[in-house]
Amino acid sequence: MDTLFFKAALAAYFLATAGYLVSLVARRVVMAKIATWVLGLAVALHAVHFLDMYTERGFNVAVNLFEAVSFFAWIVSGAYLAVQARTKTRVLGAIVAPFAVLLMMLASLGIEGTLAIPDALQGRLVPIHVTLSIIGEGLFALASLAGVMYCIQDRQIRRRRMGGLARYLPSLGDLDNINHTGLLWGFPLLTLGLIVGSVWAKTAWGGSNWAADPKTIWSFAVWCFYAFLLHQRLAIGWKGRKIAVLSIAALVVLISAFIGVNFLSSVHKFT
Amino acid sequence: MNVILVGMNHKTAPLELRERLSFSCGDVVRPLDELLRAPAVREALYLSTCNRVEVLARAEDMEEAIARVKSFILRHGNLGAAELEKCLYVYCGSDAVRHLFRVASSLDSMVMGEPQILGQVKEAYRDCVEQKASGIILNKLLHHAFRTAKRVRTETAVAGNAVSVSYAAVEMAKKILGSLEGRTVLLVGAGEMSELAARHLLNNGAGRIIVANRTYARAVQVAEEIHGVPVGFELLEEKLQEADIVISSTGAAGYILTPAMVQGALRRRKNRLLFLIDIAVPRDVDPAVGRIDNVYLFNIDDLQGVVDENVRNRLQEAEKAEGIIGEEVLRFAEWYNTLEVVPTIVSLREKAETILRAELERSGSWLRALGEEDRKNVEILATQIINKILHDPVTGLKEESQSNGAMPYVAAIRKLFRLEAAESPQDASPGDKPAEKETEPSEGY
């Protein structure tokens, strides 16, 4: 399998990260603008990579851990670009791009590995389950990253440090909106993904929609956590810092569910 | 460089004096006509704003021109000479260029980075062109000044952030709420500063203003002025729920907004972010309110802190701007210096050309014996020899012009080649009248 586009995308993510960091250090919005275009290039190259894989072996992307992680990075970056086109919160990229780089570096450890899909994960529903779940989780991750920046900006404003960083970070209102959007769209997608998964589980594991597997349990925990967040947001009216802090906690759970628990799982892990 | 600049600004002269001068010059006389009447002044620009009065001129004789400009100011300002000397600054050569660039870039302004000054300089230049008071030097100089100002504006942040308290409120509102589109502003009490801030907020997109006052009649009065909705004080808590930005400036002795009130309102408004500005002294809002989540409370000192921070930032940026101006002054000097040697180069070429024509004429008889083609070839050969010979002295002159030592070479070449010594290099330069290409003041800047 050709990984040229993957490597090119990784390089572009890296460049975008560097651009964002320089823009923060040098305090130049122009650099962030350029970095945003580079990030767009990275997402495009990455898309070509997926297309490449798709033509090679059909709709069976993201079934090993490394590809799933790379797909995750793509979703987070793509969603961020879509959001920033509307809100002009360019500097948020300074958190999104490094996050994508970390994921991509993790992905690159195994992107050239062989593709052995366990029997349980072979079936028409599996790619749908995986794709929907990862898109949902990607949007959640974006919501949480906005939360991280919200906490930084909130701190700057409350401590009256208006001269430095605060001047270049997005406004609290915009960050809160991104958090809202991420939760709002991520939730139905992940829900659908989990439902498809459980439908498939019934066929694959015979009879039950549910297997007491660490991965399943953690994924359900992630779903519950974000469901709670969304409920507090929409029904109770939690906003701002409280949600931002909880979003960060949720992201930690999400990452563990995604990567860490994979190694504990027996029947449901990526290869 | 034969450029001088004489003037006074808000730092050197009191308002009363600048006033007197700009009055008499603006309406009564046409200053440029009068300035140009002096033979020493070849081109002139007259800039008069509420913070400065300046005359920029290209001088034939610098001393003479400075004296003329000074007496011009003396006459119109009705000043004593001693008084005048105290307020005036005089710059010559590249210092004058630097000063002009600093003025155009708003580094010399009372509020550094304010945008009006560039427009005022452009206006002054337009007058100058209309009255045919500018020539090749001032045309080039002013366009260079506009370009420099543009560079400073785009490459530095001297005009970056708010430097007034009322505008700092707008800046903070944007930092906290994001877009101000459709936001509701609640004015509690009334005062000049809070009304000004409200106006700024409206201009930046805020949708609605509610004015609450202890005396309803006063609320109505203020609301009328800024197109707001007046309400009585008893509705304060209710309105707190609708507002995104609250500006409080009552004369009350105690706190008007307590944590309990704000917390209650916040619950009813589902925790939407609330920005409170307390510019009253003594304060209207209990400081404990500022510790509530999603509520951001700024008092007058906090806003002043934002302003101070911004001013510091502008000063830092100003250093960068000075660097840019230094570069541009050098660049202009480079252009100007070549100007000194250009007339000599032109007459050198002309002389060679004349010799060539004359020699071809003299050899006309045998040249005619040649075929058409050979005759052409002879001419080409002769021209090329001349060009080759002239190439080194011409480049040499251009190079020397940059190191300020060109005059001896110019003199030597003029003497050795017997170029007519009548004119000074400045006069021979192609533009005592405005050059076509450079006259248009609005040329894309």
XYZ file of C-alpha atoms in Angstrom:
716
model
C 0.000 0.000 0.000
C 1.259 3.374 -0.957
C 1.665 5.713 1.986
C 2.999 8.684 0.059
C -0.106 10.803 0.625
C -0.261 9.799 4.251
C 3.289 11.005 4.772
C 2.636 14.185 2.843
C -0.437 14.816 4.992
C 1.559 14.203 8.169
C 4.175 16.692 6.996
C 1.472 19.253 6.243
C -0.158 18.762 9.665
C 3.237 19.311 11.170
C 3.822 22.483 9.158
C 0.411 23.797 10.136
C 1.220 23.175 13.799
C 4.499 25.025 13.450
C 2.677 27.889 11.708
C 0.120 28.197 14.495
C 2.767 28.129 17.197
C 4.838 30.758 15.402
C 1.743 32.926 15.049
C 1.195 32.719 18.807
C 4.800 33.438 19.686
C 5.305 36.176 17.104
C 1.784 37.480 17.711
C 0.930 37.638 14.047
C -2.541 36.695 12.837
C -1.188 36.432 9.284
C 0.792 33.353 10.280
C -2.355 31.717 11.663
C -4.089 32.458 8.382
C -1.325 30.750 6.441
C -1.320 27.849 8.892
C -5.054 27.426 8.353
C -4.471 27.057 4.611
C -1.716 24.548 5.254
C -4.042 22.616 7.534
C -6.579 22.634 4.692
C -3.892 21.205 2.425
C -3.151 18.518 5.005
C -6.815 17.540 5.171
C -6.969 17.410 1.368
C -3.841 15.232 1.110
C -5.204 13.020 3.829
C -8.465 12.670 1.902
C -6.498 11.578 -1.156
C -4.855 8.967 1.023
C -8.262 7.570 2.053
C -9.423 7.607 -1.540
C -6.291 5.724 -2.458
C -7.025 3.040 0.124
C -10.645 2.882 -0.903
C -9.804 2.169 -4.527
C -7.317 -0.446 -3.411
C -9.500 -2.539 -1.147
C -13.009 -1.165 -1.088
C -14.958 0.386 1.733
C -12.989 -1.114 4.529
C -11.094 1.835 5.900
C -10.271 2.445 9.499
C -10.470 -1.109 10.694
C -7.047 -1.260 12.220
C -6.115 0.934 15.140
C -3.655 3.051 13.217
C -5.987 3.762 10.379
C -8.770 4.501 12.790
C -6.518 7.006 14.557
C -5.582 8.609 11.262
C -9.256 8.822 10.294
C -9.951 10.370 13.697
C -7.304 13.047 13.063
C -8.843 13.765 9.674
C -12.331 14.213 11.108
C -11.174 16.529 13.908
C -9.155 18.708 11.506
C -11.853 18.743 8.847
C -14.559 19.618 11.360
C -12.373 22.367 12.755
C -11.844 23.859 9.298
C -15.577 23.787 8.662
C -16.240 25.535 11.960
C -13.515 28.129 11.595
C -14.756 29.120 8.142
C -17.824 30.452 9.926
C -16.415 31.802 13.172
C -12.921 32.996 12.202
C -11.455 31.349 15.283
C -8.175 30.687 13.543
C -6.038 30.454 16.625
C -7.993 27.434 17.866
C -5.913 25.630 15.256
C -3.000 25.996 17.659
C -4.635 23.231 19.688
C -6.318 21.267 16.918
C -3.260 20.959 14.667
C -0.875 19.569 17.321
C -3.607 17.156 18.389
C -3.842 15.950 14.798
C -0.056 15.652 14.591
C 0.046 13.469 17.708
C -2.666 11.209 16.339
C -0.960 11.019 12.964
C 2.366 10.141 14.527
C 0.673 7.366 16.439
C -0.998 6.236 13.228
C 2.245 6.257 11.307
C 3.637 3.584 13.646
C 1.426 1.022 12.000
C 0.109 2.452 8.812
C 2.257 0.144 6.741
C 1.415 -2.931 8.754
C -0.455 -5.868 7.355
C -4.170 -5.908 7.378
C -5.572 -8.809 9.294
C -9.202 -8.322 10.166
C -10.602 -10.711 12.744
C -13.709 -12.627 11.741
C -15.915 -10.704 14.107
C -15.042 -7.476 12.351
C -15.765 -8.617 8.837
C -19.148 -7.671 7.603
C -21.008 -4.996 5.757
C -22.119 -3.173 8.859
C -18.668 -2.877 10.404
C -17.325 -0.041 8.216
C -20.531 1.909 8.806
C -20.271 1.352 12.533
C -16.622 2.397 12.571
C -17.089 5.437 10.324
C -20.097 6.833 12.182
C -18.507 6.243 15.573
C -15.257 7.901 14.628
C -16.983 10.918 13.100
C -19.035 11.279 16.268
C -15.972 10.944 18.454
C -14.048 13.365 16.229
C -16.718 16.014 16.733
C -16.668 15.365 20.477
C -12.911 15.777 20.464
C -13.252 19.110 18.671
C -15.790 20.238 21.280
C -13.323 19.291 24.005
C -10.383 21.046 22.341
C -12.492 24.189 22.178
C -13.080 23.605 25.896
C -9.328 23.508 26.520
C -8.891 26.860 24.831
C -11.939 28.212 26.657
C -10.294 27.454 29.991
C -7.070 29.175 28.938
C -8.879 32.280 27.698
C -11.187 32.383 30.727
C -8.141 32.317 32.981
C -6.426 35.083 31.025
C -9.463 37.327 31.202
C -10.168 36.690 34.878
C -6.568 37.425 35.758
C -6.696 40.557 33.616
C -3.799 39.394 31.495
C -5.040 41.179 28.454
C -1.764 42.074 26.855
C -0.318 38.757 25.831
C -1.971 35.599 24.697
C -5.552 36.725 25.338
C -5.381 39.217 22.528
C -4.863 36.449 19.989
C -7.100 33.725 21.372
C -10.678 33.455 20.101
C -13.512 34.954 22.126
C -15.186 32.930 24.842
C -18.519 33.145 23.039
C -17.118 31.612 19.850
C -15.343 28.828 21.729
C -18.520 28.008 23.637
C -20.404 27.869 20.337
C -17.885 25.434 18.883
C -18.243 23.268 21.969
C -22.016 23.373 21.522
C -21.874 22.522 17.816
C -19.441 19.652 18.392
C -21.610 18.080 21.062
C -24.807 18.637 19.128
C -23.594 16.935 15.936
C -21.321 14.378 17.516
C -24.018 12.909 19.688
C -26.487 11.588 17.057
C -23.603 10.272 14.933
C -21.996 8.337 17.757
C -25.408 7.096 18.869
C -26.135 5.820 15.381
C -22.659 4.291 15.217
C -23.200 2.408 18.464
C -26.623 1.192 17.376
C -25.220 -0.142 14.105
C -22.457 -1.779 16.136
C -24.884 -3.472 18.441
C -27.007 -4.697 15.563
C -23.898 -6.215 14.052
C -22.847 -7.682 17.398
C -26.041 -9.664 17.500
C -25.155 -11.392 14.233
C -21.449 -11.734 14.919
C -21.511 -12.871 18.517
C -24.742 -14.770 18.289
C -27.816 -13.567 20.080
C -26.614 -10.725 22.238
C -26.491 -7.045 21.384
C -23.920 -6.539 24.032
C -20.691 -8.176 25.047
C -19.045 -7.423 28.358
C -15.879 -6.352 26.658
C -13.722 -3.501 28.039
C -13.916 -1.658 24.745
C -17.684 -1.814 24.563
C -18.004 -0.715 28.150
C -15.658 2.233 27.716
C -17.335 3.295 24.514
C -20.639 3.234 26.272
C -19.096 5.261 29.072
C -17.932 7.862 26.546
C -21.406 7.974 25.079
C -22.935 8.422 28.535
C -20.471 11.150 29.462
C -21.131 13.196 26.348
C -24.876 12.492 26.599
C -24.719 13.937 30.104
C -22.830 16.996 28.833
C -25.291 17.588 26.036
C -28.209 17.161 28.409
C -26.754 19.666 30.862
C -26.185 22.073 28.010
C -29.552 21.833 26.360
C -31.893 21.090 29.239
C -30.228 22.602 32.299
C -28.458 25.411 30.462
C -24.903 24.806 31.568
C -22.566 26.971 29.564
C -19.096 28.306 29.521
C -16.459 27.189 31.967
C -18.271 24.346 33.685
C -18.978 22.601 30.400
C -15.488 23.379 29.153
C -13.868 21.678 32.146
C -16.128 18.652 31.868
C -15.445 18.436 28.136
C -11.758 18.118 28.842
C -12.419 15.264 31.263
C -14.646 13.647 28.651
C -11.837 13.877 26.098
C -9.527 11.945 28.436
C -12.126 9.186 28.739
C -12.613 9.231 24.988
C -8.909 8.865 24.225
C -8.601 6.000 26.679
C -11.606 4.282 25.120
C -10.196 4.793 21.697
C -6.608 3.775 22.178
C -5.777 2.468 25.636
C -8.610 0.049 26.170
C -8.013 -1.401 22.734
C -5.188 -3.449 24.165
C -7.384 -4.912 26.906
C -10.127 -5.976 24.605
C -10.186 -9.473 23.227
C -13.048 -9.653 20.793
C -13.508 -6.078 19.696
C -10.106 -4.593 19.168
C -8.516 -3.154 16.126
C -5.718 -5.299 14.896
C 19.206 66.636 0.107
C 17.622 70.005 -0.453
C 14.460 69.287 1.451
C 13.453 71.263 4.517
C 10.604 70.946 6.956
C 9.608 73.695 9.348
C 6.690 73.383 11.714
C 5.154 73.077 15.128
C 2.998 70.393 16.667
C 1.051 69.636 19.810
C 4.249 68.889 21.678
C 6.034 72.124 20.864
C 3.306 74.723 20.611
C 0.197 75.456 22.680
C -3.177 75.045 21.010
C -3.837 78.780 21.031
C -0.833 79.376 18.852
C -1.516 76.600 16.367
C -5.054 77.876 16.181
C -4.017 81.383 15.283
C -1.733 80.114 12.584
C -4.050 77.627 10.951
C -6.858 80.196 10.907
C -5.060 82.919 9.092
C -3.382 80.549 6.694
C -6.428 78.485 5.929
C -8.900 81.171 4.978
C -7.252 84.455 4.351
C -4.323 83.665 2.090
C -3.274 80.912 -0.189
C -0.191 79.810 1.722
C 1.392 77.952 -1.146
C 1.297 80.969 -3.463
C 2.999 83.057 -0.890
C 5.632 80.461 -0.077
C 6.518 79.891 -3.706
C 6.976 83.584 -4.295
C 10.332 83.285 -2.578
C 12.940 82.311 -5.179
C 14.634 80.002 -2.692
C 11.540 77.831 -2.405
C 11.045 75.612 -5.430
C 8.288 73.272 -4.298
C 6.160 73.473 -1.179
C 3.553 71.578 0.791
C 1.495 73.155 3.535
C -0.007 70.838 6.149
C -2.345 72.205 8.770
C -4.360 70.101 11.202
C -5.567 70.762 14.713
C -2.365 69.286 16.078
C 0.232 70.609 13.704
C 1.205 73.227 11.184
C 4.056 72.254 8.902
C 5.705 73.476 5.745
C 7.672 71.047 3.624
C 9.740 72.519 0.845
C 12.324 71.725 -1.745
C 14.773 74.571 -1.445
C 17.185 76.137 -3.826
C 19.127 77.603 -0.937
C 18.350 75.908 2.361
C 19.297 78.782 4.692
C 17.375 81.272 2.681
C 14.346 79.001 2.383
C 14.243 78.280 6.106
C 14.362 81.998 6.841
C 11.558 82.624 4.372
C 9.318 79.925 5.798
C 9.978 81.166 9.322
C 9.066 84.719 8.437
C 5.937 83.399 6.752
C 4.897 81.677 9.973
C 5.913 84.678 12.023
C 3.713 86.970 9.981
C 0.627 84.804 10.035
C 0.886 83.707 13.600
C 1.368 87.285 14.841
C 4.225 86.049 16.919
C 7.324 87.470 18.413
C 10.512 85.975 17.013
C 11.630 84.630 20.390
C 8.259 83.023 21.017
C 8.356 81.505 17.552
C 11.812 80.004 17.932
C 10.662 78.177 21.033
C 7.832 76.363 19.264
C 9.327 75.678 15.878
C 11.315 72.704 14.761
C 13.412 72.749 11.648
C 14.547 69.616 9.841
C 16.827 69.429 6.833
C 17.611 66.688 4.355
C 16.924 63.142 5.471
C 15.717 64.376 8.878
C 12.951 66.242 7.100
C 12.106 63.122 5.121
C 12.040 61.050 8.298
C 9.780 63.541 10.035
C 7.338 63.528 7.128
C 7.275 59.725 7.112
C 6.672 59.648 10.869
C 3.828 62.132 10.580
C 2.172 60.256 7.716
C 2.532 56.966 9.608
C 0.871 58.535 12.647
C 3.894 58.023 14.901
C 4.027 61.735 15.645
C 0.327 62.025 16.444
C -1.108 62.933 19.817
C -2.848 59.550 19.909
C -0.282 57.392 18.210
C -1.717 55.259 15.443
C -4.820 57.380 14.850
C -5.865 57.008 11.220
C -6.930 60.565 10.285
C -3.492 62.057 9.806
C -2.729 60.127 6.631
C -5.905 61.483 5.053
C -4.919 64.984 6.114
C -1.486 64.626 4.530
C -3.109 63.360 1.344
C -5.482 66.331 1.417
C -2.550 68.727 1.795
C -0.790 67.057 -1.103
C -3.903 67.315 -3.273
C -4.000 71.079 -2.660
C -0.331 71.241 -3.426
C -0.772 69.464 -6.756
C -3.820 71.513 -7.673
C -1.899 74.714 -7.116
C 1.031 73.322 -9.072
C 3.303 73.709 -6.081
C 4.797 70.240 -6.341
C 7.530 69.079 -8.649
C 9.432 65.884 -9.168
C 10.976 65.837 -5.684
C 7.856 66.462 -3.600
C 5.781 64.187 -5.818
C 8.172 61.351 -5.259
C 8.595 62.195 -1.589
C 4.870 62.282 -0.828
C 4.127 59.054 -2.665
C 6.969 57.503 -0.778
C 5.434 58.801 2.461
C 2.060 57.238 1.600
C 3.714 53.941 0.820
C 5.639 54.046 4.082
C 2.461 54.765 6.045
C 0.813 51.807 4.390
C 3.735 49.552 5.266
C 3.647 50.694 8.875
C -0.065 50.064 9.070
C 0.086 46.567 7.620
C 3.358 45.364 9.095
C 3.012 46.659 12.633
C 0.165 47.039 15.100
C 0.663 50.715 15.982
C -2.998 51.224 15.222
C -3.921 47.913 16.805
C -5.991 48.076 19.954
C -8.222 50.450 21.814
C -6.535 53.305 23.645
C -9.613 54.863 25.213
C -11.534 53.433 28.137
C -14.878 53.491 26.343
C -13.427 51.654 23.382
C -11.625 49.179 25.615
C -15.104 48.193 26.826
C -16.054 47.287 23.255
C -12.855 45.334 22.790
C -13.454 43.340 25.964
C -17.080 42.695 25.013
C -15.855 41.181 21.754
C -13.261 39.080 23.572
C -15.903 37.681 25.857
C -19.064 37.445 23.786
C -17.641 37.068 20.289
C -19.801 38.862 17.762
C -21.810 41.772 19.167
C -24.478 41.321 16.503
C -27.905 41.512 18.095
C -26.574 41.773 21.672
C -28.523 43.696 24.261
C -26.867 46.447 26.275
C -28.232 47.610 29.618
C -27.201 51.042 30.842
C -27.697 51.479 34.565
C -27.557 55.133 35.466
C -26.193 57.599 32.977
C -22.958 59.356 32.395
C -20.870 60.629 29.561
C -18.541 57.660 29.505
C -21.242 55.007 29.657
C -23.182 56.700 26.877
C -20.041 56.860 24.768
C -19.353 53.174 25.380
C -22.963 52.369 24.479
C -22.598 54.281 21.245
C -19.403 52.386 20.400
C -21.198 49.115 21.124
C -24.068 50.112 18.830
C -21.627 50.985 16.055
C -20.083 47.561 16.478
C -23.323 45.726 15.925
C -25.082 45.658 19.304
C -28.795 45.437 18.644
C -30.668 46.977 21.536
C -30.071 49.384 24.374
C -32.085 49.487 27.564
C -31.654 52.486 29.853
C -32.497 52.100 33.519
C -32.465 55.086 35.835
C -33.711 55.927 39.273
C -35.581 58.878 37.863
C -37.639 57.622 34.986
C -37.645 60.996 33.263
C -33.869 60.927 33.058
C -33.981 57.411 31.623
C -36.344 58.622 28.907
C -34.057 61.526 28.147
C -30.928 59.390 27.807
C -32.777 56.690 25.878
C -33.907 59.259 23.358
C -30.355 60.376 22.712
C -29.015 56.901 22.005
C -32.140 55.250 20.585
C -32.685 53.054 23.623
C -35.652 51.812 25.594
C -36.189 53.503 28.972
C -37.198 51.443 32.007
C -37.689 52.233 35.687
C -35.249 51.013 38.304
C -37.728 48.475 39.641
C -37.347 46.459 36.427
C -33.572 46.203 36.814
C -33.514 42.556 37.878
C -35.835 41.535 35.092
C -33.779 43.380 32.483
C -30.581 41.877 33.824
C -31.886 38.633 32.444
C -32.129 40.004 28.895
C -28.865 41.929 28.765
C -25.532 40.619 27.526
C -23.565 43.714 28.436
C -24.317 45.858 31.460
C -22.723 49.254 31.945
C -23.301 50.645 35.394
C -22.511 54.206 36.401
C -24.917 55.442 39.038
C -24.047 57.820 41.818
C -25.332 55.414 44.453
C -23.330 54.974 47.639
C -23.863 51.212 48.044
C -23.853 48.246 45.689
C -26.720 48.127 43.249
C -26.000 44.679 41.846
C -25.450 41.942 44.394
C -24.254 38.382 43.802
C -27.721 37.065 44.621
C -29.356 39.266 41.991
C -26.852 38.343 39.317
C -26.959 34.659 40.179
C -30.752 34.712 39.942
C -30.694 36.467 36.600
C -28.045 34.077 35.355
C -30.172 31.105 36.227
C -33.137 32.567 34.376
C -31.003 33.362 31.338
C -29.639 29.814 31.292
C -26.099 30.895 32.084
C -25.561 32.898 28.934
C -22.316 34.836 29.310
C -22.746 38.205 31.007
C -20.277 41.071 30.761
C -20.580 43.681 33.504
C -18.799 47.002 33.289
C -18.783 49.007 36.473
C -17.478 52.493 35.804
C -19.060 54.074 38.856
C -16.986 55.373 41.728
C -17.896 54.260 44.374
C -18.630 50.958 42.725
C -22.135 49.808 41.797
C -21.443 46.113 41.526
C -20.364 43.944 44.435
C -16.886 42.601 43.514
C -18.059 39.136 44.596
C -20.185 39.116 41.429
C -16.974 38.801 39.418
C -16.316 35.383 40.931
C -19.513 33.873 39.526
C -18.988 31.505 36.611
C -19.871 32.972 33.202
C -19.963 36.480 34.632
C -17.112 38.821 33.760
C -16.902 41.969 35.833
C -14.614 44.826 34.835
C -14.366 48.034 36.825
C -12.876 51.317 35.724
C -9.364 50.323 36.833
C -9.556 47.064 34.940
C -10.505 48.886 31.763
C -7.745 51.400 32.344
C -5.439 48.416 32.717
C -6.521 47.159 29.294
C -5.847 50.603 27.853
C -2.400 50.789 29.480
C -1.558 47.371 28.128
C -2.628 48.464 24.655
C -0.619 51.661 24.862
C 2.442 49.648 25.885
C 1.814 47.372 22.945
C 1.568 50.311 20.573
C 4.841 51.689 21.878
C 6.521 48.361 21.228
C 5.096 48.314 17.749
C 6.263 51.880 17.256
C 9.860 50.666 17.536
C 9.228 48.304 14.673
C 7.657 51.164 12.754
C 10.721 53.356 13.300
C 12.775 50.600 11.717
C 10.554 50.557 8.653
C 10.756 54.331 8.414
C 14.537 54.207 8.629
C 14.606 51.794 5.690
C 12.304 53.957 3.638
C 14.278 57.122 4.337
C 17.387 55.367 3.040
C 15.540 54.207 -0.019
C 14.349 57.715 -0.761
C 17.843 59.118 -0.262
C 19.146 56.587 -2.759
C 16.683 57.778 -5.365
C 17.415 61.399 -4.555
C 21.149 60.962 -4.817
C 21.013 59.517 -8.291
C 19.096 62.654 -9.177
C 22.244 64.707 -8.549
C 24.195 62.926 -11.226
C 21.376 62.417 -13.736
C 21.759 65.825 -15.486
C 25.481 65.275 -15.937
C 24.886 61.851 -17.398
C 22.279 63.285 -19.732
C 24.536 66.050 -21.012
C 27.434 63.625 -21.350
C 25.290 61.419 -23.566
C 24.018 64.419 -25.472
C 27.522 65.621 -26.144
C 28.592 62.250 -27.460
C 25.514 62.106 -29.629
C 26.265 65.564 -31.067
C 29.839 64.578 -31.878
C 28.643 61.422 -33.574
C 26.105 63.281 -35.703
C 28.676 65.926 -36.673
C 31.320 63.353 -37.647
C 28.871 61.361 -39.729
C 27.899 64.586 -41.463
C 31.532 65.431 -42.219
C 32.226 62.043 -43.655
C 29.068 62.222 -45.679
C 30.815 62.189 -49.046
C 32.559 58.848 -48.750
C 29.797 57.342 -46.657
C 27.436 57.965 -49.514
C 29.730 55.906 -51.710
C 28.966 52.878 -49.560
C 25.906 50.778 -49.994
C 22.833 51.399 -47.847
C 23.622 48.445 -45.633
C 27.274 49.293 -45.031
C 26.374 52.841 -44.157
C 24.040 51.532 -41.478
C 26.806 49.262 -40.172
C 29.265 52.118 -39.830
C 26.728 54.110 -37.858
C 26.030 51.181 -35.572
C 29.741 50.614 -35.032
C 30.313 54.257 -34.089
C 27.347 54.267 -31.697
C 28.553 51.116 -30.000
C 32.034 52.542 -29.461
C 30.536 55.613 -27.832
C 28.316 53.532 -25.594
C 31.187 51.326 -24.501
C 33.361 54.316 -23.669
C 30.599 56.074 -21.729
C 29.484 52.989 -19.844
C 32.129 53.075 -17.113
C 31.994 56.769 -16.248
C 28.169 56.633 -16.149
C 28.016 53.635 -13.808
C 30.836 55.184 -11.799
C 28.855 58.381 -11.328
C 25.743 56.457 -10.254
C 27.775 54.492 -7.738
C 29.487 57.557 -6.352
C 26.138 59.279 -5.994
C 25.188 56.805 -3.256
C 28.199 57.603 -1.111
C 27.555 61.327 -0.985
C 30.820 62.134 -2.712
C 29.633 62.536 -6.246
C 30.054 66.286 -6.576
C 33.845 66.297 -7.264
C 33.332 63.659 -9.932
C 30.442 65.568 -11.436
C 32.606 68.705 -11.501
C 35.563 66.844 -13.021
C 33.483 65.265 -15.733
C 31.830 68.559 -16.550
C 35.201 70.250 -16.756
C 37.031 67.561 -18.688
C 34.257 67.022 -21.187
C 33.564 70.753 -21.319
C 29.899 70.298 -20.559
C 28.264 73.710 -20.260
C 28.722 74.651 -16.620
C 25.850 77.084 -16.436
C 23.262 75.173 -14.511
C 23.326 73.646 -11.085
C 22.388 69.995 -11.184
C 19.097 70.607 -9.369
C 17.854 72.958 -12.020
C 18.668 70.662 -14.834
C 16.681 67.888 -13.252
C 13.695 67.176 -15.368
C 11.007 68.570 -13.120
C 10.486 72.129 -12.108
C 6.967 71.601 -13.189
C 4.996 68.594 -12.052
C 6.006 65.533 -13.998
C 3.042 63.909 -15.699
C 3.502 60.464 -14.283
C 3.676 61.504 -10.683
C 1.122 64.260 -10.310
C -1.953 62.250 -9.450
C -2.268 62.253 -5.672
C -4.797 59.492 -5.453
C -2.603 57.119 -7.398
C -3.713 53.866 -5.819
C -2.440 54.448 -2.329
